[in-house]
Amino acid sequence: MPSRQPDRADPEIVLRLLTEAYPDARVELAASNPLELLIAIVLSAQTTDERVNSVTPELFTRYRTAADYAAADLADLERILGPVGYYRQKAKAVKAVATALVERFDGEVPRTVEELVSIPWVGRKSAHLLVVSMFGGSALAVDTHVKRLAKRLGWTTQDDADKVEAEVAALFDPAELGRLTLTAILHGRRVCTARRPACGSCVLAGVCPSAGQFG
Ligand code: SF4
Protein backbone atom coordinates (compact mmCIF):
# COMPACT_ATOMS: atom_id res chain seq x y z
CA MET A 1 0.00 0.00 0.00
CA PRO A 2 1.45 3.43 -0.89
CA SER A 3 2.38 5.55 2.13
CA ARG A 4 0.06 8.48 2.78
CA GLN A 5 1.50 12.01 2.75
CA PRO A 6 1.08 13.78 6.12
CA ASP A 7 -1.47 16.64 6.24
CA ARG A 8 1.20 19.19 6.97
CA ALA A 9 4.67 19.51 5.52
CA ASP A 10 7.46 19.63 8.08
CA PRO A 11 8.44 23.34 8.31
CA GLU A 12 12.09 22.64 9.04
CA ILE A 13 12.47 20.30 6.05
CA VAL A 14 10.63 22.73 3.76
CA LEU A 15 12.89 25.61 4.73
CA ARG A 16 15.99 23.47 4.21
CA LEU A 17 14.82 22.38 0.76
CA LEU A 18 13.85 25.92 -0.24
CA THR A 19 17.18 27.27 0.96
CA GLU A 20 19.01 24.65 -1.11
CA ALA A 21 16.89 25.51 -4.15
CA TYR A 22 17.27 29.29 -3.75
CA PRO A 23 20.53 29.90 -1.89
CA ASP A 24 20.72 33.55 -3.00
CA ALA A 25 17.04 34.40 -2.69
CA ARG A 26 16.26 38.09 -2.66
CA VAL A 27 13.53 40.40 -3.86
CA GLU A 28 13.29 40.69 -7.63
CA LEU A 29 12.48 44.39 -7.57
CA ALA A 30 15.58 46.29 -8.69
CA ALA A 31 16.69 48.66 -5.93
CA SER A 32 20.03 49.68 -4.49
CA ASN A 33 18.92 51.41 -1.29
CA PRO A 34 15.94 51.46 1.11
CA LEU A 35 14.28 54.46 -0.55
CA GLU A 36 14.40 52.83 -3.98
CA LEU A 37 12.99 49.58 -2.62
CA LEU A 38 10.23 51.39 -0.75
CA ILE A 39 9.22 53.24 -3.92
CA ALA A 40 9.43 50.03 -5.99
CA ILE A 41 7.25 48.16 -3.49
CA VAL A 42 4.62 50.91 -3.62
CA LEU A 43 4.66 50.68 -7.42
CA SER A 44 4.41 46.89 -7.41
CA ALA A 45 0.75 46.81 -6.32
CA GLN A 46 -1.39 45.13 -8.99
CA THR A 47 1.50 44.59 -11.38
CA THR A 48 4.60 42.48 -11.91
CA ASP A 49 8.12 43.14 -10.67
CA GLU A 50 9.28 43.08 -14.30
CA ARG A 51 6.99 45.95 -15.15
CA VAL A 52 8.14 47.94 -12.14
CA ASN A 53 11.75 47.24 -13.07
CA SER A 54 11.07 48.61 -16.54
CA VAL A 55 10.27 52.10 -15.21
CA THR A 56 12.51 52.45 -12.17
CA PRO A 57 15.82 53.09 -14.02
CA GLU A 58 14.46 56.41 -15.31
CA LEU A 59 12.61 57.13 -12.07
CA PHE A 60 15.63 56.50 -9.86
CA THR A 61 17.86 58.58 -12.12
CA ARG A 62 15.55 61.60 -12.08
CA TYR A 63 14.60 61.38 -8.41
CA ARG A 64 17.23 60.47 -5.85
CA THR A 65 15.99 61.63 -2.45
CA ALA A 66 12.70 61.66 -0.61
CA ALA A 67 12.71 65.44 -0.97
CA ASP A 68 13.02 65.04 -4.76
CA TYR A 69 9.91 62.86 -4.87
CA ALA A 70 8.00 65.08 -2.47
CA ALA A 71 8.65 68.08 -4.72
CA ALA A 72 8.10 66.17 -7.97
CA ASP A 73 5.82 67.41 -10.69
CA LEU A 74 2.89 64.99 -10.64
CA ALA A 75 2.63 65.00 -14.44
CA ASP A 76 6.28 63.97 -14.76
CA LEU A 77 5.80 61.11 -12.30
CA GLU A 78 2.67 60.00 -14.17
CA ARG A 79 4.53 60.00 -17.47
CA ILE A 80 7.32 57.79 -16.09
CA LEU A 81 4.93 55.48 -14.26
CA GLY A 82 2.58 54.99 -17.22
CA PRO A 83 3.60 51.37 -17.96
CA VAL A 84 2.96 50.10 -14.41
CA GLY A 85 -0.80 50.71 -14.47
CA TYR A 86 -2.84 52.82 -12.04
CA TYR A 87 -0.16 55.39 -12.72
CA ARG A 88 -2.14 58.41 -11.51
CA GLN A 89 -2.87 56.77 -8.18
CA LYS A 90 0.71 55.51 -7.89
CA ALA A 91 2.21 58.91 -8.68
CA LYS A 92 0.16 60.36 -5.83
CA ALA A 93 1.18 57.47 -3.59
CA VAL A 94 4.88 58.05 -4.28
CA LYS A 95 4.54 61.71 -3.39
CA ALA A 96 2.58 60.91 -0.23
CA VAL A 97 5.17 58.37 0.90
CA ALA A 98 8.03 60.78 0.21
CA THR A 99 6.27 63.64 1.96
CA ALA A 100 5.82 61.48 5.07
CA LEU A 101 9.51 60.57 4.99
CA VAL A 102 10.53 64.22 4.73
CA GLU A 103 8.11 65.49 7.36
CA ARG A 104 8.51 62.75 9.95
CA PHE A 105 11.75 60.87 9.32
CA ASP A 106 14.23 63.49 8.07
CA GLY A 107 13.91 62.08 4.57
CA GLU A 108 15.18 58.64 5.61
CA VAL A 109 13.36 55.31 5.41
CA PRO A 110 12.73 54.21 9.01
CA ARG A 111 14.01 50.80 10.07
CA THR A 112 11.21 49.47 12.23
CA VAL A 113 7.95 47.84 11.17
CA GLU A 114 5.99 50.11 13.52
CA GLU A 115 7.38 53.25 11.89
CA LEU A 116 7.10 51.87 8.37
CA VAL A 117 3.42 50.97 8.66
CA SER A 118 2.70 54.51 9.88
CA ILE A 119 3.60 55.75 6.38
CA PRO A 120 0.70 56.04 3.93
CA TRP A 121 0.51 53.20 1.38
CA VAL A 122 2.87 51.01 3.41
CA GLY A 123 1.23 47.91 4.85
CA ARG A 124 2.58 45.14 6.98
CA LYS A 125 3.67 42.99 4.03
CA SER A 126 5.64 45.86 2.49
CA ALA A 127 7.19 46.82 5.82
CA HIS A 128 8.32 43.24 6.45
CA LEU A 129 9.79 42.94 2.97
CA LEU A 130 11.78 46.14 3.50
CA VAL A 131 13.04 45.11 6.91
CA VAL A 132 14.10 41.71 5.57
CA SER A 133 15.67 42.99 2.36
CA MET A 134 17.37 46.17 3.49
CA PHE A 135 17.83 46.16 7.25
CA GLY A 136 18.85 42.58 8.02
CA GLY A 137 15.63 41.92 9.92
CA SER A 138 13.58 38.74 10.03
CA ALA A 139 9.83 38.82 9.48
CA LEU A 140 7.24 36.99 7.43
CA ALA A 141 5.85 38.99 4.52
CA VAL A 142 2.62 37.32 3.41
CA ASP A 143 2.07 38.04 -0.24
CA THR A 144 -0.09 36.01 -2.61
CA HIS A 145 2.72 33.50 -3.25
CA VAL A 146 3.56 32.92 0.40
CA LYS A 147 -0.11 32.48 1.24
CA ARG A 148 -0.75 30.01 -1.58
CA LEU A 149 2.32 27.96 -0.74
CA ALA A 150 1.52 27.93 2.98
CA LYS A 151 -1.98 26.65 2.26
CA ARG A 152 -0.79 23.93 -0.07
CA LEU A 153 1.81 22.82 2.46
CA GLY A 154 -0.95 22.49 5.05
CA TRP A 155 0.37 25.24 7.31
CA THR A 156 -2.80 27.31 7.33
CA THR A 157 -6.36 27.37 6.05
CA GLN A 158 -6.75 31.11 6.61
CA ASP A 159 -7.30 33.73 3.91
CA ASP A 160 -6.62 36.82 5.96
CA ALA A 161 -2.94 37.75 5.61
CA ASP A 162 -2.52 38.64 9.29
CA LYS A 163 -3.93 35.28 10.35
CA VAL A 164 -1.76 33.44 7.83
CA GLU A 165 1.24 35.30 9.17
CA ALA A 166 0.42 34.40 12.77
CA GLU A 167 -0.15 30.70 12.03
CA VAL A 168 2.89 30.25 9.79
CA ALA A 169 5.25 32.33 11.92
CA ALA A 170 4.38 30.15 14.91
CA LEU A 171 5.93 27.16 13.10
CA PHE A 172 9.37 28.76 12.79
CA ASP A 173 12.21 30.26 14.74
CA PRO A 174 11.66 34.04 14.28
CA ALA A 175 15.20 34.37 12.93
CA GLU A 176 14.23 32.10 9.99
CA LEU A 177 11.23 34.12 8.80
CA GLY A 178 13.16 36.41 6.48
CA ARG A 179 14.72 33.48 4.66
CA LEU A 180 11.34 31.76 4.50
CA THR A 181 9.78 34.89 2.99
CA LEU A 182 12.35 35.33 0.25
CA THR A 183 12.56 31.67 -0.76
CA ALA A 184 8.79 31.07 -0.59
CA ILE A 185 8.06 34.06 -2.83
CA LEU A 186 10.46 32.73 -5.46
CA HIS A 187 9.07 29.21 -5.20
CA GLY A 188 5.51 30.46 -5.54
CA ARG A 189 6.44 32.45 -8.61
CA ARG A 190 8.53 29.86 -10.37
CA VAL A 191 7.16 26.46 -9.35
CA CYS A 192 4.09 26.46 -7.11
CA THR A 193 2.16 28.83 -9.34
CA ALA A 194 -1.53 29.56 -8.88
CA ARG A 195 -2.90 27.77 -11.94
CA ARG A 196 -0.35 25.13 -12.84
CA PRO A 197 1.91 24.17 -9.97
CA ALA A 198 4.81 22.14 -11.33
CA CYS A 199 4.61 19.36 -8.75
CA GLY A 200 6.56 17.02 -11.03
CA SER A 201 9.68 19.15 -10.74
CA CYS A 202 9.10 20.61 -7.27
CA VAL A 203 11.74 20.08 -4.60
CA LEU A 204 8.96 19.96 -2.00
CA ALA A 205 6.95 17.21 -3.70
CA GLY A 206 8.22 14.57 -1.29
CA VAL A 207 6.84 16.40 1.75
CA CYS A 208 3.92 18.42 0.34
CA PRO A 209 0.39 17.17 1.15
CA SER A 210 -0.93 18.80 -2.05
CA ALA A 211 1.61 17.27 -4.43
CA GLY A 212 0.04 15.93 -7.61
CA GLN A 213 -3.46 17.19 -6.82
CA PHE A 214 -3.61 19.63 -9.70
CA GLY A 215 -3.97 17.31 -12.69
S1 SF4 B 1 4.42 19.76 -4.64
FE1 SF4 B 1 3.07 20.98 -5.95
S2 SF4 B 1 1.58 21.92 -4.56
FE2 SF4 B 1 3.30 21.18 -3.30
S3 SF4 B 1 4.68 22.94 -3.12
FE3 SF4 B 1 5.38 21.76 -4.89
S4 SF4 B 1 4.35 22.66 -6.67
FE4 SF4 B 1 3.28 23.37 -4.81
PDB file of C-alpha atoms and ligand atoms in Angstrom:
ATOM      1  CA  MET A   1       0.000   0.000   0.000  1.00  0.00           C
ATOM      2  CA  PRO A   2       1.451   3.435  -0.886  1.00  0.00           C
ATOM      3  CA  SER A   3       2.378   5.551   2.127  1.00  0.00           C
ATOM      4  CA  ARG A   4       0.065   8.483   2.784  1.00  0.00           C
ATOM      5  CA  GLN A   5       1.497  12.009   2.753  1.00  0.00           C
ATOM      6  CA  PRO A   6       1.081  13.781   6.118  1.00  0.00           C
ATOM      7  CA  ASP A   7      -1.468  16.638   6.235  1.00  0.00           C
ATOM      8  CA  ARG A   8       1.197  19.192   6.975  1.00  0.00           C
ATOM      9  CA  ALA A   9       4.673  19.508   5.520  1.00  0.00           C
ATOM     10  CA  ASP A  10       7.465  19.626   8.084  1.00  0.00           C
ATOM     11  CA  PRO A  11       8.435  23.337   8.311  1.00  0.00           C
ATOM     12  CA  GLU A  12      12.087  22.642   9.036  1.00  0.00           C
ATOM     13  CA  ILE A  13      12.466  20.305   6.055  1.00  0.00           C
ATOM     14  CA  VAL A  14      10.632  22.725   3.759  1.00  0.00           C
ATOM     15  CA  LEU A  15      12.895  25.607   4.725  1.00  0.00           C
ATOM     16  CA  ARG A  16      15.990  23.473   4.215  1.00  0.00           C
ATOM     17  CA  LEU A  17      14.819  22.384   0.759  1.00  0.00           C
ATOM     18  CA  LEU A  18      13.849  25.925  -0.245  1.00  0.00           C
ATOM     19  CA  THR A  19      17.185  27.272   0.959  1.00  0.00           C
ATOM     20  CA  GLU A  20      19.010  24.652  -1.105  1.00  0.00           C
ATOM     21  CA  ALA A  21      16.893  25.505  -4.149  1.00  0.00           C
ATOM     22  CA  TYR A  22      17.273  29.289  -3.752  1.00  0.00           C
ATOM     23  CA  PRO A  23      20.533  29.905  -1.890  1.00  0.00           C
ATOM     24  CA  ASP A  24      20.724  33.546  -2.996  1.00  0.00           C
ATOM     25  CA  ALA A  25      17.038  34.399  -2.689  1.00  0.00           C
ATOM     26  CA  ARG A  26      16.259  38.094  -2.656  1.00  0.00           C
ATOM     27  CA  VAL A  27      13.527  40.403  -3.863  1.00  0.00           C
ATOM     28  CA  GLU A  28      13.289  40.691  -7.632  1.00  0.00           C
ATOM     29  CA  LEU A  29      12.476  44.395  -7.572  1.00  0.00           C
ATOM     30  CA  ALA A  30      15.576  46.294  -8.691  1.00  0.00           C
ATOM     31  CA  ALA A  31      16.691  48.664  -5.927  1.00  0.00           C
ATOM     32  CA  SER A  32      20.025  49.681  -4.489  1.00  0.00           C
ATOM     33  CA  ASN A  33      18.917  51.409  -1.294  1.00  0.00           C
ATOM     34  CA  PRO A  34      15.943  51.458   1.115  1.00  0.00           C
ATOM     35  CA  LEU A  35      14.277  54.460  -0.549  1.00  0.00           C
ATOM     36  CA  GLU A  36      14.402  52.826  -3.978  1.00  0.00           C
ATOM     37  CA  LEU A  37      12.994  49.580  -2.616  1.00  0.00           C
ATOM     38  CA  LEU A  38      10.233  51.387  -0.755  1.00  0.00           C
ATOM     39  CA  ILE A  39       9.222  53.236  -3.923  1.00  0.00           C
ATOM     40  CA  ALA A  40       9.430  50.031  -5.987  1.00  0.00           C
ATOM     41  CA  ILE A  41       7.249  48.162  -3.488  1.00  0.00           C
ATOM     42  CA  VAL A  42       4.616  50.909  -3.618  1.00  0.00           C
ATOM     43  CA  LEU A  43       4.660  50.685  -7.422  1.00  0.00           C
ATOM     44  CA  SER A  44       4.405  46.886  -7.409  1.00  0.00           C
ATOM     45  CA  ALA A  45       0.752  46.811  -6.315  1.00  0.00           C
ATOM     46  CA  GLN A  46      -1.391  45.126  -8.987  1.00  0.00           C
ATOM     47  CA  THR A  47       1.499  44.588 -11.383  1.00  0.00           C
ATOM     48  CA  THR A  48       4.602  42.484 -11.914  1.00  0.00           C
ATOM     49  CA  ASP A  49       8.119  43.136 -10.674  1.00  0.00           C
ATOM     50  CA  GLU A  50       9.283  43.082 -14.303  1.00  0.00           C
ATOM     51  CA  ARG A  51       6.994  45.952 -15.154  1.00  0.00           C
ATOM     52  CA  VAL A  52       8.139  47.944 -12.141  1.00  0.00           C
ATOM     53  CA  ASN A  53      11.754  47.238 -13.067  1.00  0.00           C
ATOM     54  CA  SER A  54      11.075  48.611 -16.543  1.00  0.00           C
ATOM     55  CA  VAL A  55      10.273  52.097 -15.208  1.00  0.00           C
ATOM     56  CA  THR A  56      12.515  52.448 -12.168  1.00  0.00           C
ATOM     57  CA  PRO A  57      15.818  53.090 -14.017  1.00  0.00           C
ATOM     58  CA  GLU A  58      14.464  56.410 -15.308  1.00  0.00           C
ATOM     59  CA  LEU A  59      12.609  57.135 -12.075  1.00  0.00           C
ATOM     60  CA  PHE A  60      15.629  56.497  -9.857  1.00  0.00           C
ATOM     61  CA  THR A  61      17.859  58.583 -12.119  1.00  0.00           C
ATOM     62  CA  ARG A  62      15.551  61.598 -12.084  1.00  0.00           C
ATOM     63  CA  TYR A  63      14.597  61.377  -8.407  1.00  0.00           C
ATOM     64  CA  ARG A  64      17.225  60.472  -5.850  1.00  0.00           C
ATOM     65  CA  THR A  65      15.990  61.634  -2.452  1.00  0.00           C
ATOM     66  CA  ALA A  66      12.698  61.655  -0.606  1.00  0.00           C
ATOM     67  CA  ALA A  67      12.708  65.442  -0.966  1.00  0.00           C
ATOM     68  CA  ASP A  68      13.024  65.041  -4.758  1.00  0.00           C
ATOM     69  CA  TYR A  69       9.909  62.857  -4.874  1.00  0.00           C
ATOM     70  CA  ALA A  70       8.003  65.082  -2.465  1.00  0.00           C
ATOM     71  CA  ALA A  71       8.650  68.082  -4.718  1.00  0.00           C
ATOM     72  CA  ALA A  72       8.099  66.172  -7.974  1.00  0.00           C
ATOM     73  CA  ASP A  73       5.817  67.414 -10.690  1.00  0.00           C
ATOM     74  CA  LEU A  74       2.888  64.989 -10.638  1.00  0.00           C
ATOM     75  CA  ALA A  75       2.633  65.002 -14.440  1.00  0.00           C
ATOM     76  CA  ASP A  76       6.279  63.973 -14.756  1.00  0.00           C
ATOM     77  CA  LEU A  77       5.798  61.106 -12.300  1.00  0.00           C
ATOM     78  CA  GLU A  78       2.668  59.998 -14.165  1.00  0.00           C
ATOM     79  CA  ARG A  79       4.534  60.000 -17.465  1.00  0.00           C
ATOM     80  CA  ILE A  80       7.317  57.792 -16.092  1.00  0.00           C
ATOM     81  CA  LEU A  81       4.929  55.477 -14.261  1.00  0.00           C
ATOM     82  CA  GLY A  82       2.578  54.987 -17.220  1.00  0.00           C
ATOM     83  CA  PRO A  83       3.602  51.368 -17.962  1.00  0.00           C
ATOM     84  CA  VAL A  84       2.959  50.101 -14.406  1.00  0.00           C
ATOM     85  CA  GLY A  85      -0.801  50.711 -14.468  1.00  0.00           C
ATOM     86  CA  TYR A  86      -2.836  52.819 -12.037  1.00  0.00           C
ATOM     87  CA  TYR A  87      -0.161  55.392 -12.724  1.00  0.00           C
ATOM     88  CA  ARG A  88      -2.142  58.406 -11.506  1.00  0.00           C
ATOM     89  CA  GLN A  89      -2.866  56.769  -8.177  1.00  0.00           C
ATOM     90  CA  LYS A  90       0.708  55.505  -7.892  1.00  0.00           C
ATOM     91  CA  ALA A  91       2.205  58.915  -8.681  1.00  0.00           C
ATOM     92  CA  LYS A  92       0.156  60.360  -5.832  1.00  0.00           C
ATOM     93  CA  ALA A  93       1.177  57.474  -3.585  1.00  0.00           C
ATOM     94  CA  VAL A  94       4.877  58.046  -4.278  1.00  0.00           C
ATOM     95  CA  LYS A  95       4.540  61.714  -3.389  1.00  0.00           C
ATOM     96  CA  ALA A  96       2.577  60.912  -0.231  1.00  0.00           C
ATOM     97  CA  VAL A  97       5.173  58.366   0.905  1.00  0.00           C
ATOM     98  CA  ALA A  98       8.031  60.776   0.206  1.00  0.00           C
ATOM     99  CA  THR A  99       6.266  63.637   1.965  1.00  0.00           C
ATOM    100  CA  ALA A 100       5.818  61.482   5.067  1.00  0.00           C
ATOM    101  CA  LEU A 101       9.512  60.569   4.990  1.00  0.00           C
ATOM    102  CA  VAL A 102      10.526  64.224   4.727  1.00  0.00           C
ATOM    103  CA  GLU A 103       8.109  65.489   7.360  1.00  0.00           C
ATOM    104  CA  ARG A 104       8.507  62.748   9.946  1.00  0.00           C
ATOM    105  CA  PHE A 105      11.749  60.869   9.317  1.00  0.00           C
ATOM    106  CA  ASP A 106      14.230  63.490   8.072  1.00  0.00           C
ATOM    107  CA  GLY A 107      13.912  62.083   4.571  1.00  0.00           C
ATOM    108  CA  GLU A 108      15.180  58.639   5.611  1.00  0.00           C
ATOM    109  CA  VAL A 109      13.359  55.310   5.407  1.00  0.00           C
ATOM    110  CA  PRO A 110      12.733  54.205   9.007  1.00  0.00           C
ATOM    111  CA  ARG A 111      14.013  50.796  10.066  1.00  0.00           C
ATOM    112  CA  THR A 112      11.206  49.468  12.234  1.00  0.00           C
ATOM    113  CA  VAL A 113       7.949  47.843  11.169  1.00  0.00           C
ATOM    114  CA  GLU A 114       5.988  50.113  13.517  1.00  0.00           C
ATOM    115  CA  GLU A 115       7.384  53.248  11.888  1.00  0.00           C
ATOM    116  CA  LEU A 116       7.104  51.868   8.369  1.00  0.00           C
ATOM    117  CA  VAL A 117       3.420  50.974   8.665  1.00  0.00           C
ATOM    118  CA  SER A 118       2.703  54.512   9.878  1.00  0.00           C
ATOM    119  CA  ILE A 119       3.603  55.754   6.376  1.00  0.00           C
ATOM    120  CA  PRO A 120       0.700  56.036   3.930  1.00  0.00           C
ATOM    121  CA  TRP A 121       0.507  53.201   1.375  1.00  0.00           C
ATOM    122  CA  VAL A 122       2.867  51.011   3.405  1.00  0.00           C
ATOM    123  CA  GLY A 123       1.231  47.909   4.853  1.00  0.00           C
ATOM    124  CA  ARG A 124       2.582  45.137   6.984  1.00  0.00           C
ATOM    125  CA  LYS A 125       3.674  42.990   4.026  1.00  0.00           C
ATOM    126  CA  SER A 126       5.644  45.862   2.491  1.00  0.00           C
ATOM    127  CA  ALA A 127       7.193  46.815   5.821  1.00  0.00           C
ATOM    128  CA  HIS A 128       8.315  43.243   6.446  1.00  0.00           C
ATOM    129  CA  LEU A 129       9.787  42.943   2.966  1.00  0.00           C
ATOM    130  CA  LEU A 130      11.778  46.137   3.499  1.00  0.00           C
ATOM    131  CA  VAL A 131      13.037  45.113   6.911  1.00  0.00           C
ATOM    132  CA  VAL A 132      14.099  41.713   5.570  1.00  0.00           C
ATOM    133  CA  SER A 133      15.668  42.992   2.358  1.00  0.00           C
ATOM    134  CA  MET A 134      17.372  46.174   3.493  1.00  0.00           C
ATOM    135  CA  PHE A 135      17.832  46.155   7.247  1.00  0.00           C
ATOM    136  CA  GLY A 136      18.850  42.583   8.020  1.00  0.00           C
ATOM    137  CA  GLY A 137      15.632  41.920   9.924  1.00  0.00           C
ATOM    138  CA  SER A 138      13.579  38.743  10.027  1.00  0.00           C
ATOM    139  CA  ALA A 139       9.830  38.822   9.476  1.00  0.00           C
ATOM    140  CA  LEU A 140       7.239  36.987   7.429  1.00  0.00           C
ATOM    141  CA  ALA A 141       5.845  38.986   4.516  1.00  0.00           C
ATOM    142  CA  VAL A 142       2.619  37.315   3.414  1.00  0.00           C
ATOM    143  CA  ASP A 143       2.071  38.043  -0.241  1.00  0.00           C
ATOM    144  CA  THR A 144      -0.086  36.012  -2.607  1.00  0.00           C
ATOM    145  CA  HIS A 145       2.721  33.498  -3.251  1.00  0.00           C
ATOM    146  CA  VAL A 146       3.556  32.919   0.396  1.00  0.00           C
ATOM    147  CA  LYS A 147      -0.115  32.479   1.240  1.00  0.00           C
ATOM    148  CA  ARG A 148      -0.751  30.006  -1.581  1.00  0.00           C
ATOM    149  CA  LEU A 149       2.317  27.956  -0.743  1.00  0.00           C
ATOM    150  CA  ALA A 150       1.516  27.931   2.984  1.00  0.00           C
ATOM    151  CA  LYS A 151      -1.978  26.645   2.260  1.00  0.00           C
ATOM    152  CA  ARG A 152      -0.785  23.926  -0.073  1.00  0.00           C
ATOM    153  CA  LEU A 153       1.805  22.824   2.457  1.00  0.00           C
ATOM    154  CA  GLY A 154      -0.951  22.487   5.053  1.00  0.00           C
ATOM    155  CA  TRP A 155       0.375  25.243   7.313  1.00  0.00           C
ATOM    156  CA  THR A 156      -2.803  27.308   7.328  1.00  0.00           C
ATOM    157  CA  THR A 157      -6.363  27.371   6.054  1.00  0.00           C
ATOM    158  CA  GLN A 158      -6.746  31.111   6.608  1.00  0.00           C
ATOM    159  CA  ASP A 159      -7.300  33.729   3.906  1.00  0.00           C
ATOM    160  CA  ASP A 160      -6.622  36.819   5.957  1.00  0.00           C
ATOM    161  CA  ALA A 161      -2.941  37.755   5.609  1.00  0.00           C
ATOM    162  CA  ASP A 162      -2.516  38.643   9.288  1.00  0.00           C
ATOM    163  CA  LYS A 163      -3.928  35.276  10.346  1.00  0.00           C
ATOM    164  CA  VAL A 164      -1.757  33.437   7.825  1.00  0.00           C
ATOM    165  CA  GLU A 165       1.242  35.301   9.174  1.00  0.00           C
ATOM    166  CA  ALA A 166       0.419  34.395  12.770  1.00  0.00           C
ATOM    167  CA  GLU A 167      -0.146  30.701  12.026  1.00  0.00           C
ATOM    168  CA  VAL A 168       2.887  30.247   9.788  1.00  0.00           C
ATOM    169  CA  ALA A 169       5.246  32.330  11.918  1.00  0.00           C
ATOM    170  CA  ALA A 170       4.378  30.146  14.907  1.00  0.00           C
ATOM    171  CA  LEU A 171       5.926  27.164  13.099  1.00  0.00           C
ATOM    172  CA  PHE A 172       9.371  28.763  12.791  1.00  0.00           C
ATOM    173  CA  ASP A 173      12.206  30.261  14.736  1.00  0.00           C
ATOM    174  CA  PRO A 174      11.657  34.039  14.280  1.00  0.00           C
ATOM    175  CA  ALA A 175      15.197  34.365  12.926  1.00  0.00           C
ATOM    176  CA  GLU A 176      14.226  32.105   9.989  1.00  0.00           C
ATOM    177  CA  LEU A 177      11.228  34.123   8.803  1.00  0.00           C
ATOM    178  CA  GLY A 178      13.163  36.414   6.482  1.00  0.00           C
ATOM    179  CA  ARG A 179      14.718  33.480   4.657  1.00  0.00           C
ATOM    180  CA  LEU A 180      11.335  31.763   4.496  1.00  0.00           C
ATOM    181  CA  THR A 181       9.775  34.892   2.990  1.00  0.00           C
ATOM    182  CA  LEU A 182      12.354  35.330   0.248  1.00  0.00           C
ATOM    183  CA  THR A 183      12.555  31.669  -0.755  1.00  0.00           C
ATOM    184  CA  ALA A 184       8.790  31.068  -0.588  1.00  0.00           C
ATOM    185  CA  ILE A 185       8.061  34.059  -2.829  1.00  0.00           C
ATOM    186  CA  LEU A 186      10.455  32.729  -5.465  1.00  0.00           C
ATOM    187  CA  HIS A 187       9.071  29.205  -5.202  1.00  0.00           C
ATOM    188  CA  GLY A 188       5.507  30.458  -5.539  1.00  0.00           C
ATOM    189  CA  ARG A 189       6.442  32.450  -8.609  1.00  0.00           C
ATOM    190  CA  ARG A 190       8.527  29.858 -10.370  1.00  0.00           C
ATOM    191  CA  VAL A 191       7.164  26.457  -9.350  1.00  0.00           C
ATOM    192  CA  CYS A 192       4.089  26.455  -7.114  1.00  0.00           C
ATOM    193  CA  THR A 193       2.156  28.825  -9.336  1.00  0.00           C
ATOM    194  CA  ALA A 194      -1.533  29.558  -8.881  1.00  0.00           C
ATOM    195  CA  ARG A 195      -2.898  27.768 -11.937  1.00  0.00           C
ATOM    196  CA  ARG A 196      -0.355  25.128 -12.836  1.00  0.00           C
ATOM    197  CA  PRO A 197       1.912  24.173  -9.970  1.00  0.00           C
ATOM    198  CA  ALA A 198       4.809  22.140 -11.329  1.00  0.00           C
ATOM    199  CA  CYS A 199       4.612  19.364  -8.748  1.00  0.00           C
ATOM    200  CA  GLY A 200       6.559  17.021 -11.029  1.00  0.00           C
ATOM    201  CA  SER A 201       9.677  19.153 -10.741  1.00  0.00           C
ATOM    202  CA  CYS A 202       9.098  20.606  -7.274  1.00  0.00           C
ATOM    203  CA  VAL A 203      11.745  20.085  -4.595  1.00  0.00           C
ATOM    204  CA  LEU A 204       8.958  19.963  -1.996  1.00  0.00           C
ATOM    205  CA  ALA A 205       6.946  17.213  -3.700  1.00  0.00           C
ATOM    206  CA  GLY A 206       8.215  14.568  -1.287  1.00  0.00           C
ATOM    207  CA  VAL A 207       6.838  16.400   1.754  1.00  0.00           C
ATOM    208  CA  CYS A 208       3.918  18.422   0.340  1.00  0.00           C
ATOM    209  CA  PRO A 209       0.392  17.170   1.152  1.00  0.00           C
ATOM    210  CA  SER A 210      -0.926  18.802  -2.047  1.00  0.00           C
ATOM    211  CA  ALA A 211       1.609  17.266  -4.433  1.00  0.00           C
ATOM    212  CA  GLY A 212       0.041  15.934  -7.608  1.00  0.00           C
ATOM    213  CA  GLN A 213      -3.459  17.191  -6.821  1.00  0.00           C
ATOM    214  CA  PHE A 214      -3.615  19.627  -9.701  1.00  0.00           C
ATOM    215  CA  GLY A 215      -3.965  17.314 -12.692  1.00  0.00           C
TER     216      GLY A 215
HETATM  217  S1  SF4 B   1       4.420  19.758  -4.638  1.00  0.00           S
HETATM  218 FE1  SF4 B   1       3.074  20.976  -5.953  1.00  0.00          FE
HETATM  219  S2  SF4 B   1       1.581  21.916  -4.556  1.00  0.00           S
HETATM  220 FE2  SF4 B   1       3.301  21.184  -3.301  1.00  0.00          FE
HETATM  221  S3  SF4 B   1       4.682  22.943  -3.124  1.00  0.00           S
HETATM  222 FE3  SF4 B   1       5.378  21.762  -4.886  1.00  0.00          FE
HETATM  223  S4  SF4 B   1       4.354  22.660  -6.666  1.00  0.00           S
HETATM  224 FE4  SF4 B   1       3.278  23.371  -4.814  1.00  0.00          FE
END
